[in-house]
């Protein structure tokens, strides 16, 4: 359940009319509901309360400091994939002992930073990475806690760009090779083998692939035990899907129920890395209609937000519902909602049945709280949009709109030019 609802003709976020924020802040902007973020986190976390677990929110979904601080105060851990995400998590007050670090391309600088920060564990994705972590830990005088990320070769049946658990994907170590890697890892002086990790993909709308992956990981940990390698943590990643349009994903309690059932009385502490299911429906992108035009039979509604602000429709042909910020009477039209960027791939929605919007009308692009702002860019020298957080009857700008000066602040023109 989320907190973006109509009261009369006006779309509200919690107790604040979205139109009021649009008038005060200007558009486009991202808008998040604190209550929704808290409720989604709590629903997920309590669904696993019958087993030892850590909910490590996946920072890449929405890495705003204010958002991370909300989760920190709920006792969350985090899943990170870069030094920058570790920095953000620590700044927001996440406990380092609840940070897990995934990703296929950790650099030695990032590894050193993670060791210095005393994170919970590295989810190691290759033999060479294991060797590098051992080496950097040696130089830093630290012992690195690691899990090996296993690729279980399971089809998550999601968009190919966000499917990660098949052998053809770049992630993790093949399950066939994993035992040898663990044997190598336990020999290393600077390595503390503490867990196993797995993440098969994102926006999954069925529990079966999760359960199949867990079964494979469990079988594998049994094999490890028979070789005298005993683990403390089993990290099953993230990936639970949400409703953008007509998807009907399992709710967190059904998902947790299926995982807990398959887990049985396995002694490990379970780690989960949900991102989208927490943040996705806790945020929207608000934009204003600039122009309307017709090209033959086709209607275009040109708005002030574009693919640089929300790339999901262009990149994955993802569906995001478009709603009026103020309901309009009268007939609907079929239209493409497009942005000002100079690419035909710049659209937020295509062939959509929408109210007959006029210039000046505000629209809400729904379900944009995850992988919205975090994937935004300055393409076409467009300043990044602000992020606003509603808390009950109040709202707060949690990231300012970038200025033209921000756009060039890191640029240097060599003197001789
Ligand atoms: N853990 C790992 C290791 C991951 O790679 C991811 C997402 C997650 C957890 C969180 O997954 P979630 O619960 O949010 O599904 N940009 C794409 C999604 C990319 C997901 C990448 N990894 C999108 O906009 O759909």
Short mmCIF file of C-alpha atoms and ligand atoms in Angstrom, two decimals:
data_model
loop_
_atom_site.label_atom_id
_atom_site.label_comp_id
_atom_site.label_asym_id
_atom_site.label_seq_id
_atom_site.Cartn_x
_atom_site.Cartn_y
_atom_site.Cartn_z
CA UNK A 1 0.00 0.00 0.00
CA UNK A 2 1.24 3.46 -0.82
CA UNK A 3 0.32 6.99 0.21
CA UNK A 4 -0.38 8.56 -3.19
CA UNK A 5 -4.16 8.90 -3.30
CA UNK A 6 -6.82 11.24 -4.60
CA UNK A 7 -8.82 13.36 -2.19
CA UNK A 8 -11.56 14.79 -4.38
CA UNK A 9 -9.85 15.69 -7.65
CA UNK A 10 -6.41 16.25 -6.16
CA UNK A 11 -3.60 13.75 -5.91
CA UNK A 12 -2.10 13.78 -2.44
CA UNK A 13 1.11 12.40 -1.04
CA UNK A 14 0.17 11.56 2.54
CA UNK A 15 -1.56 14.81 3.66
CA UNK A 16 -0.02 17.19 1.13
CA UNK A 17 -1.53 18.02 -2.27
CA UNK A 18 1.07 17.24 -4.95
CA UNK A 19 -0.02 20.38 -6.85
CA UNK A 20 1.01 22.55 -3.91
CA UNK A 21 4.55 21.13 -3.94
CA UNK A 22 4.66 21.57 -7.72
CA UNK A 23 3.71 25.24 -7.35
CA UNK A 24 6.29 25.83 -4.60
CA UNK A 25 9.19 23.81 -6.03
CA UNK A 26 8.62 23.94 -9.76
CA UNK A 27 8.72 20.80 -11.89
CA UNK A 28 10.05 18.24 -12.59
CA UNK A 29 10.79 16.70 -9.22
CA UNK A 30 10.81 13.34 -7.46
CA UNK A 31 8.43 13.00 -4.54
CA UNK A 32 8.73 10.34 -1.83
CA UNK A 33 6.40 9.39 1.00
CA UNK A 34 8.17 8.76 4.31
CA UNK A 35 5.27 6.75 5.68
CA UNK A 36 5.28 4.47 2.62
CA UNK A 37 9.04 3.90 2.87
CA UNK A 38 8.67 3.02 6.57
CA UNK A 39 5.65 0.79 6.02
CA UNK A 40 7.28 -1.09 3.17
CA UNK A 41 10.47 -1.65 5.13
CA UNK A 42 8.55 -2.79 8.21
CA UNK A 43 6.30 -5.12 6.19
CA UNK A 44 9.32 -6.76 4.61
CA UNK A 45 11.38 -6.99 7.77
CA UNK A 46 8.61 -8.32 10.01
CA UNK A 47 7.73 -10.96 7.39
CA UNK A 48 11.07 -12.56 8.27
CA UNK A 49 10.80 -12.06 12.03
CA UNK A 50 10.56 -15.79 12.77
CA UNK A 51 14.12 -16.38 11.52
CA UNK A 52 17.51 -14.83 12.32
CA UNK A 53 17.94 -12.28 9.54
CA UNK A 54 19.23 -8.87 8.47
CA UNK A 55 17.27 -6.80 5.95
CA UNK A 56 19.95 -5.07 3.89
CA UNK A 57 18.11 -2.48 1.79
CA UNK A 58 19.68 -2.20 -1.67
CA UNK A 59 21.09 1.32 -1.89
CA UNK A 60 21.13 1.44 -5.70
CA UNK A 61 17.33 1.61 -5.78
CA UNK A 62 17.20 4.98 -4.03
CA UNK A 63 20.34 6.29 -2.37
CA UNK A 64 19.15 9.64 -1.06
CA UNK A 65 20.76 10.36 2.34
CA UNK A 66 17.41 11.24 3.90
CA UNK A 67 15.89 7.99 2.64
CA UNK A 68 18.85 5.98 3.95
CA UNK A 69 18.57 7.77 7.29
CA UNK A 70 14.94 6.65 7.56
CA UNK A 71 16.04 3.04 7.11
CA UNK A 72 19.01 3.49 9.48
CA UNK A 73 16.63 4.56 12.22
CA UNK A 74 14.60 1.39 11.60
CA UNK A 75 17.74 -0.70 12.16
CA UNK A 76 18.27 -1.60 8.51
CA UNK A 77 21.45 -2.90 6.98
CA UNK A 78 22.32 -2.17 3.36
CA UNK A 79 23.56 -3.85 0.21
CA UNK A 80 26.07 -1.65 -1.63
CA UNK A 81 27.90 -1.95 -4.95
CA UNK A 82 30.49 0.83 -4.82
CA UNK A 83 32.68 2.91 -2.55
CA UNK A 84 30.27 5.78 -3.14
CA UNK A 85 27.37 3.74 -1.80
CA UNK A 86 29.40 2.78 1.30
CA UNK A 87 30.13 6.48 1.85
CA UNK A 88 26.45 7.38 1.56
CA UNK A 89 25.37 4.55 3.87
CA UNK A 90 27.87 5.54 6.56
CA UNK A 91 26.93 9.22 6.25
CA UNK A 92 23.30 8.27 6.77
CA UNK A 93 24.14 6.35 9.95
CA UNK A 94 23.86 2.76 8.72
CA UNK A 95 25.83 0.46 11.00
CA UNK A 96 28.98 -0.76 9.14
CA UNK A 97 28.43 -4.19 10.65
CA UNK A 98 25.26 -4.45 8.54
CA UNK A 99 26.78 -3.53 5.17
CA UNK A 100 27.22 -6.20 2.50
CA UNK A 101 29.19 -5.31 -0.60
CA UNK A 102 28.33 -6.94 -3.96
CA UNK A 103 29.43 -6.19 -7.53
CA UNK A 104 31.70 -7.74 -10.14
CA UNK A 105 34.20 -4.88 -10.38
CA UNK A 106 35.39 -3.77 -6.95
CA UNK A 107 38.61 -1.77 -7.28
CA UNK A 108 41.49 -2.01 -4.79
CA UNK A 109 40.68 1.52 -3.55
CA UNK A 110 37.10 0.51 -2.90
CA UNK A 111 38.19 -2.71 -1.19
CA UNK A 112 40.57 -0.77 1.06
CA UNK A 113 37.80 1.70 1.95
CA UNK A 114 35.38 -1.13 2.75
CA UNK A 115 37.96 -2.84 4.97
CA UNK A 116 38.72 0.41 6.77
CA UNK A 117 34.99 0.89 7.30
CA UNK A 118 34.71 -2.59 8.89
CA UNK A 119 31.76 -3.70 6.74
CA UNK A 120 30.05 -7.01 7.45
CA UNK A 121 31.17 -8.85 4.31
CA UNK A 122 32.25 -8.76 0.70
CA UNK A 123 30.11 -10.78 -1.69
CA UNK A 124 32.96 -11.98 -3.91
CA UNK A 125 32.19 -12.51 -7.58
CA UNK A 126 35.40 -14.03 -9.05
CA UNK A 127 38.68 -15.81 -8.21
CA UNK A 128 40.72 -12.75 -9.08
CA UNK A 129 38.61 -10.57 -6.82
CA UNK A 130 39.19 -13.04 -3.97
CA UNK A 131 42.95 -12.79 -4.52
CA UNK A 132 42.83 -9.00 -4.62
CA UNK A 133 40.78 -8.75 -1.41
CA UNK A 134 43.28 -11.09 0.30
CA UNK A 135 46.15 -8.93 -0.92
CA UNK A 136 44.58 -5.57 0.03
CA UNK A 137 43.56 -6.96 3.44
CA UNK A 138 47.17 -8.05 3.98
CA UNK A 139 48.46 -4.56 3.24
CA UNK A 140 45.78 -2.98 5.46
CA UNK A 141 46.48 -5.40 8.31
CA UNK A 142 42.85 -6.53 8.27
CA UNK A 143 40.96 -9.76 7.88
CA UNK A 144 38.22 -9.61 5.22
CA UNK A 145 34.94 -11.39 5.87
CA UNK A 146 33.67 -12.83 2.61
CA UNK A 147 30.79 -14.70 1.04
CA UNK A 148 31.11 -16.16 -2.42
CA UNK A 149 28.33 -15.07 -4.76
CA UNK A 150 27.06 -18.17 -6.44
CA UNK A 151 25.41 -18.14 -9.81
CA UNK A 152 22.77 -20.89 -9.53
CA UNK A 153 21.86 -20.85 -13.25
CA UNK A 154 18.19 -20.17 -12.63
CA UNK A 155 15.95 -18.23 -14.98
CA UNK A 156 14.21 -15.44 -13.03
CA UNK A 157 11.86 -14.80 -16.00
CA UNK A 158 12.32 -11.06 -15.94
CA UNK A 159 13.72 -8.47 -18.38
CA UNK A 160 17.06 -9.77 -19.77
CA UNK A 161 18.90 -6.59 -18.67
CA UNK A 162 17.98 -7.21 -15.02
CA UNK A 163 18.34 -10.98 -14.99
CA UNK A 164 21.52 -11.96 -13.15
CA UNK A 165 21.38 -15.60 -12.08
CA UNK A 166 22.05 -17.39 -15.37
CA UNK A 167 25.45 -18.73 -16.43
CA UNK A 168 25.41 -16.39 -19.42
CA UNK A 169 25.27 -13.38 -17.01
CA UNK A 170 28.44 -11.77 -15.67
CA UNK A 171 27.54 -12.23 -12.00
CA UNK A 172 28.94 -14.59 -9.38
CA UNK A 173 30.86 -17.84 -9.66
CA UNK A 174 29.37 -20.91 -11.35
CA UNK A 175 28.03 -23.31 -8.75
CA UNK A 176 30.24 -26.04 -10.28
CA UNK A 177 33.35 -23.96 -9.56
CA UNK A 178 32.32 -22.67 -6.16
CA UNK A 179 33.63 -25.54 -4.00
CA UNK A 180 37.15 -25.04 -5.33
CA UNK A 181 36.95 -21.32 -4.68
CA UNK A 182 35.85 -21.93 -1.09
CA UNK A 183 38.74 -24.38 -0.63
CA UNK A 184 41.12 -21.70 -1.91
CA UNK A 185 39.49 -19.03 0.27
CA UNK A 186 39.84 -20.95 3.55
CA UNK A 187 43.58 -21.31 2.90
CA UNK A 188 44.05 -17.54 2.71
CA UNK A 189 45.38 -15.87 5.85
CA UNK A 190 43.60 -12.56 5.42
CA UNK A 191 40.23 -14.06 4.50
CA UNK A 192 37.48 -15.06 6.90
CA UNK A 193 35.01 -17.24 5.00
CA UNK A 194 31.71 -16.33 6.57
CA UNK A 195 28.89 -16.70 4.06
CA UNK A 196 27.35 -17.52 0.73
CA UNK A 197 25.45 -15.10 -1.49
CA UNK A 198 23.10 -15.29 -4.44
CA UNK A 199 20.95 -12.78 -6.36
CA UNK A 200 19.12 -13.99 -9.44
CA UNK A 201 17.47 -10.86 -10.81
CA UNK A 202 15.10 -8.01 -10.27
CA UNK A 203 11.34 -7.41 -10.66
CA UNK A 204 10.46 -11.10 -10.14
CA UNK A 205 6.73 -11.65 -9.91
CA UNK A 206 6.77 -15.31 -8.88
CA UNK A 207 8.37 -16.97 -5.84
CA UNK A 208 9.36 -20.17 -7.65
CA UNK A 209 12.76 -18.99 -8.97
CA UNK A 210 13.65 -17.65 -5.50
CA UNK A 211 12.79 -20.98 -3.89
CA UNK A 212 14.67 -22.93 -6.59
CA UNK A 213 17.75 -20.75 -6.06
CA UNK A 214 17.57 -21.19 -2.30
CA UNK A 215 17.31 -24.97 -2.70
CA UNK A 216 20.48 -24.99 -4.81
CA UNK A 217 22.33 -22.73 -2.37
CA UNK A 218 21.22 -24.90 0.56
CA UNK A 219 22.40 -28.08 -1.16
CA UNK A 220 25.68 -26.38 -1.81
CA UNK A 221 26.17 -25.29 1.81
CA UNK A 222 25.52 -28.93 2.78
CA UNK A 223 28.35 -29.95 0.48
CA UNK A 224 30.57 -27.25 2.00
CA UNK A 225 29.83 -28.54 5.52
CA UNK A 226 30.90 -32.02 4.48
CA UNK A 227 34.24 -30.45 3.59
CA UNK A 228 34.45 -28.82 7.01
CA UNK A 229 33.47 -25.34 5.79
CA UNK A 230 30.72 -23.91 7.96
CA UNK A 231 29.05 -20.58 7.22
CA UNK A 232 27.31 -17.94 9.35
CA UNK A 233 25.40 -16.01 6.69
CA UNK A 234 23.23 -16.94 3.74
CA UNK A 235 22.49 -13.90 1.56
CA UNK A 236 19.61 -14.50 -0.83
CA UNK A 237 19.78 -11.08 -2.51
CA UNK A 238 16.83 -8.94 -3.56
CA UNK A 239 14.57 -9.00 -6.57
CA UNK A 240 10.98 -9.10 -5.34
CA UNK A 241 8.84 -7.31 -7.91
CA UNK A 242 6.16 -4.65 -7.56
CA UNK A 243 2.99 -3.64 -9.36
CA UNK A 244 3.67 -1.04 -12.04
CA UNK A 245 0.65 -1.92 -14.14
CA UNK A 246 -1.12 -5.28 -13.98
CA UNK A 247 1.64 -7.39 -12.39
CA UNK A 248 0.58 -9.38 -9.34
CA UNK A 249 3.77 -10.13 -7.44
CA UNK A 250 3.63 -12.08 -4.19
CA UNK A 251 3.45 -9.77 -1.20
CA UNK A 252 6.42 -9.78 1.20
CA UNK A 253 4.68 -12.16 3.61
CA UNK A 254 4.06 -14.78 0.89
CA UNK A 255 7.61 -14.37 -0.36
CA UNK A 256 9.01 -14.68 3.18
CA UNK A 257 6.75 -17.66 3.89
CA UNK A 258 8.07 -19.53 0.86
CA UNK A 259 11.71 -18.72 1.68
CA UNK A 260 11.38 -19.61 5.37
CA UNK A 261 9.68 -22.91 4.48
CA UNK A 262 12.47 -23.87 2.07
CA UNK A 263 15.14 -22.73 4.52
CA UNK A 264 13.96 -25.23 7.17
CA UNK A 265 16.10 -25.22 10.28
CA UNK A 266 19.25 -24.14 8.54
CA UNK A 267 21.48 -22.49 11.13
CA UNK A 268 22.65 -19.49 9.07
CA UNK A 269 21.53 -15.90 9.56
CA UNK A 270 19.55 -14.98 6.47
CA UNK A 271 20.41 -11.76 4.64
CA UNK A 272 17.96 -10.15 2.21
CA UNK A 273 18.65 -7.26 -0.13
CA UNK A 274 15.30 -5.74 -1.16
CA UNK A 275 15.40 -2.51 -3.14
CA UNK A 276 12.46 -1.96 -5.48
CA UNK A 277 9.85 -3.54 -3.21
CA UNK A 278 10.69 -0.98 -0.51
CA UNK A 279 11.21 2.19 -2.57
CA UNK A 280 9.46 1.65 -5.93
CA UNK A 281 5.91 2.54 -4.99
CA UNK A 282 7.03 5.06 -2.37
CA UNK A 283 7.93 7.64 -5.02
CA UNK A 284 6.63 9.44 -8.10
CA UNK A 285 8.06 11.81 -10.68
CA UNK A 286 6.04 14.99 -11.13
CA UNK A 287 6.20 16.83 -14.42
CA UNK A 288 4.35 19.61 -16.26
CA UNK A 289 2.87 19.46 -19.75
CA UNK A 290 4.68 21.96 -22.00
CA UNK A 291 3.04 21.39 -25.35
CA UNK A 292 0.66 19.13 -27.22
CA UNK A 293 1.06 18.29 -30.84
CA UNK A 294 -0.40 16.02 -33.46
CA UNK A 295 1.57 14.26 -36.14
CA UNK A 296 -0.90 12.58 -38.46
CA UNK A 297 -2.99 10.31 -36.29
CA UNK A 298 -0.51 10.44 -33.43
CA UNK A 299 -0.76 12.67 -30.36
CA UNK A 300 2.34 13.77 -28.52
CA UNK A 301 2.22 15.28 -25.06
CA UNK A 302 5.53 16.99 -24.43
CA UNK A 303 6.40 17.31 -20.76
CA UNK A 304 9.30 18.89 -18.86
CA UNK A 305 10.70 15.55 -17.58
CA UNK A 306 12.70 13.31 -19.87
CA UNK A 307 14.70 10.11 -20.20
CA UNK A 308 17.62 11.72 -18.35
CA UNK A 309 15.30 12.06 -15.32
CA UNK A 310 13.67 8.62 -15.59
CA UNK A 311 15.38 6.25 -18.01
CA UNK A 312 13.41 3.07 -17.27
CA UNK A 313 10.83 3.46 -20.09
CA UNK A 314 13.57 4.13 -22.68
CA UNK A 315 15.98 1.50 -21.39
CA UNK A 316 13.67 -1.40 -20.59
CA UNK A 317 10.44 -0.27 -22.24
CA UNK A 318 9.20 -0.24 -18.67
CA UNK A 319 5.60 0.68 -17.95
CA UNK A 320 4.90 3.52 -15.50
CA UNK A 321 1.34 4.59 -14.90
CA UNK A 322 0.62 8.25 -15.77
CA UNK A 323 -1.89 10.03 -13.55
CA UNK A 324 -3.19 13.59 -13.53
CA UNK A 325 -2.11 15.56 -10.47
CA UNK A 326 -5.54 17.22 -10.71
CA UNK A 327 -8.25 15.04 -12.24
CA UNK A 328 -9.71 16.32 -15.49
CA UNK A 329 -13.23 15.92 -16.80
CA UNK A 330 -13.87 15.06 -20.42
CA UNK A 331 -12.72 12.52 -22.96
CA UNK A 332 -9.38 10.72 -22.94
CA UNK A 333 -6.97 10.55 -25.85
CA UNK A 334 -4.28 8.06 -26.89
CA UNK A 335 -0.90 9.78 -26.73
CA UNK A 336 2.83 9.36 -26.31
CA UNK A 337 4.19 11.23 -23.29
CA UNK A 338 7.60 12.46 -24.37
CA UNK A 339 10.36 14.67 -23.03
CA UNK A 340 12.50 17.49 -24.47
CA UNK A 341 15.56 15.29 -25.20
CA UNK A 342 16.74 15.00 -28.77
CA UNK A 343 16.17 11.27 -29.18
CA UNK A 344 13.14 9.36 -30.41
CA UNK A 345 13.76 6.96 -27.53
CA UNK A 346 12.94 9.75 -25.10
CA UNK A 347 9.50 8.80 -23.85
CA UNK A 348 7.85 8.20 -20.49
CA UNK A 349 4.83 6.39 -21.93
CA UNK A 350 3.68 5.30 -25.36
CA UNK A 351 0.23 4.93 -26.87
CA UNK A 352 -1.34 5.60 -23.51
CA UNK A 353 -4.96 6.39 -22.81
CA UNK A 354 -4.72 9.65 -20.85
CA UNK A 355 -6.89 12.68 -20.07
CA UNK A 356 -6.71 15.36 -22.76
CA UNK A 357 -3.86 17.17 -20.97
CA UNK A 358 -3.23 20.85 -21.72
CA UNK A 359 -0.06 22.90 -21.31
CA UNK A 360 0.40 23.72 -17.62
CA UNK A 361 -1.27 20.53 -16.35
CA UNK A 362 0.86 18.47 -13.96
CA UNK A 363 1.24 14.73 -14.40
CA UNK A 364 2.48 12.09 -11.97
CA UNK A 365 4.66 9.28 -13.28
CA UNK A 366 3.88 6.56 -10.75
CA UNK A 367 6.11 3.89 -9.17
CA UNK A 368 9.27 5.94 -9.73
CA UNK A 369 10.79 5.70 -6.24
CA UNK A 370 13.27 2.96 -7.21
CA UNK A 371 15.82 3.26 -10.02
CA UNK A 372 14.42 6.69 -10.85
CA UNK A 373 16.63 9.43 -9.50
CA UNK A 374 19.57 7.03 -9.01
CA UNK A 375 19.71 6.34 -12.75
CA UNK A 376 19.24 9.96 -13.79
CA UNK A 377 21.88 11.89 -15.70
CA UNK A 378 22.73 15.32 -17.05
CA UNK A 379 22.26 14.30 -20.69
CA UNK A 380 21.47 17.31 -22.91
CA UNK A 381 22.92 19.45 -20.06
CA UNK A 382 19.74 19.15 -18.09
CA UNK A 383 20.22 19.90 -14.39
CA UNK A 384 19.18 17.00 -12.18
CA UNK A 385 15.76 17.49 -10.59
CA UNK A 386 15.11 17.96 -6.87
CA UNK A 387 13.94 15.23 -4.53
CA UNK A 388 11.20 16.03 -2.03
CA UNK A 389 10.08 13.99 0.97
CA UNK A 390 6.62 14.23 2.49
CA UNK A 391 6.15 13.49 6.17
CA UNK A 392 2.48 13.78 7.14
CA UNK A 393 1.39 17.36 6.53
CA UNK A 394 4.90 18.67 5.85
CA UNK A 395 7.34 18.33 3.02
CA UNK A 396 11.09 18.81 2.76
CA UNK A 397 13.42 19.30 -0.19
CA UNK A 398 16.00 16.55 0.44
CA UNK A 399 18.05 17.32 -2.65
CA UNK A 400 18.12 20.72 -4.31
CA UNK A 401 17.54 21.23 -8.01
CA UNK A 402 20.89 21.47 -9.76
CA UNK A 403 21.82 24.83 -11.25
CA UNK A 404 23.60 25.61 -14.51
CA UNK A 405 26.69 26.34 -12.42
CA UNK A 406 26.46 22.83 -10.90
CA UNK A 407 26.53 21.45 -14.43
CA UNK A 408 30.01 22.84 -15.08
CA UNK A 409 31.42 22.90 -11.55
CA UNK A 410 33.93 20.09 -12.15
CA UNK A 411 35.06 21.20 -15.57
CA UNK A 412 38.42 22.72 -16.34
CA UNK A 413 39.38 24.54 -19.54
CA UNK A 414 43.15 24.12 -20.02
CA UNK A 415 44.76 27.56 -19.91
CA UNK A 416 46.38 27.36 -23.36
CA UNK A 417 43.07 26.90 -25.13
N1 LIG B 1 21.18 -7.23 -4.62
C1 LIG B 1 21.93 -7.21 -5.72
C2 LIG B 1 23.22 -7.91 -5.71
C3 LIG B 1 21.48 -6.55 -6.87
O1 LIG B 1 22.23 -6.55 -7.97
C4 LIG B 1 20.22 -5.88 -6.85
C5 LIG B 1 19.75 -5.18 -8.04
C6 LIG B 1 19.48 -5.91 -5.66
C7 LIG B 1 19.98 -6.60 -4.57
C8 LIG B 1 18.16 -5.22 -5.52
O2 LIG B 1 17.20 -5.73 -6.38
P1 LIG B 1 15.66 -5.30 -6.24
O3 LIG B 1 15.13 -5.80 -4.92
O4 LIG B 1 15.59 -3.82 -6.31
O5 LIG B 1 15.02 -5.94 -7.40
N2 LIG B 1 17.74 -0.63 -12.94
C9 LIG B 1 16.86 -1.77 -12.99
C10 LIG B 1 17.08 -2.71 -11.84
C11 LIG B 1 18.49 -3.18 -11.72
C12 LIG B 1 18.69 -4.07 -10.53
C13 LIG B 1 20.13 -4.34 -10.30
N3 LIG B 1 20.39 -5.12 -9.13
C14 LIG B 1 15.43 -1.28 -13.10
O6 LIG B 1 15.21 -0.07 -13.15
O7 LIG B 1 14.50 -2.08 -13.21
#
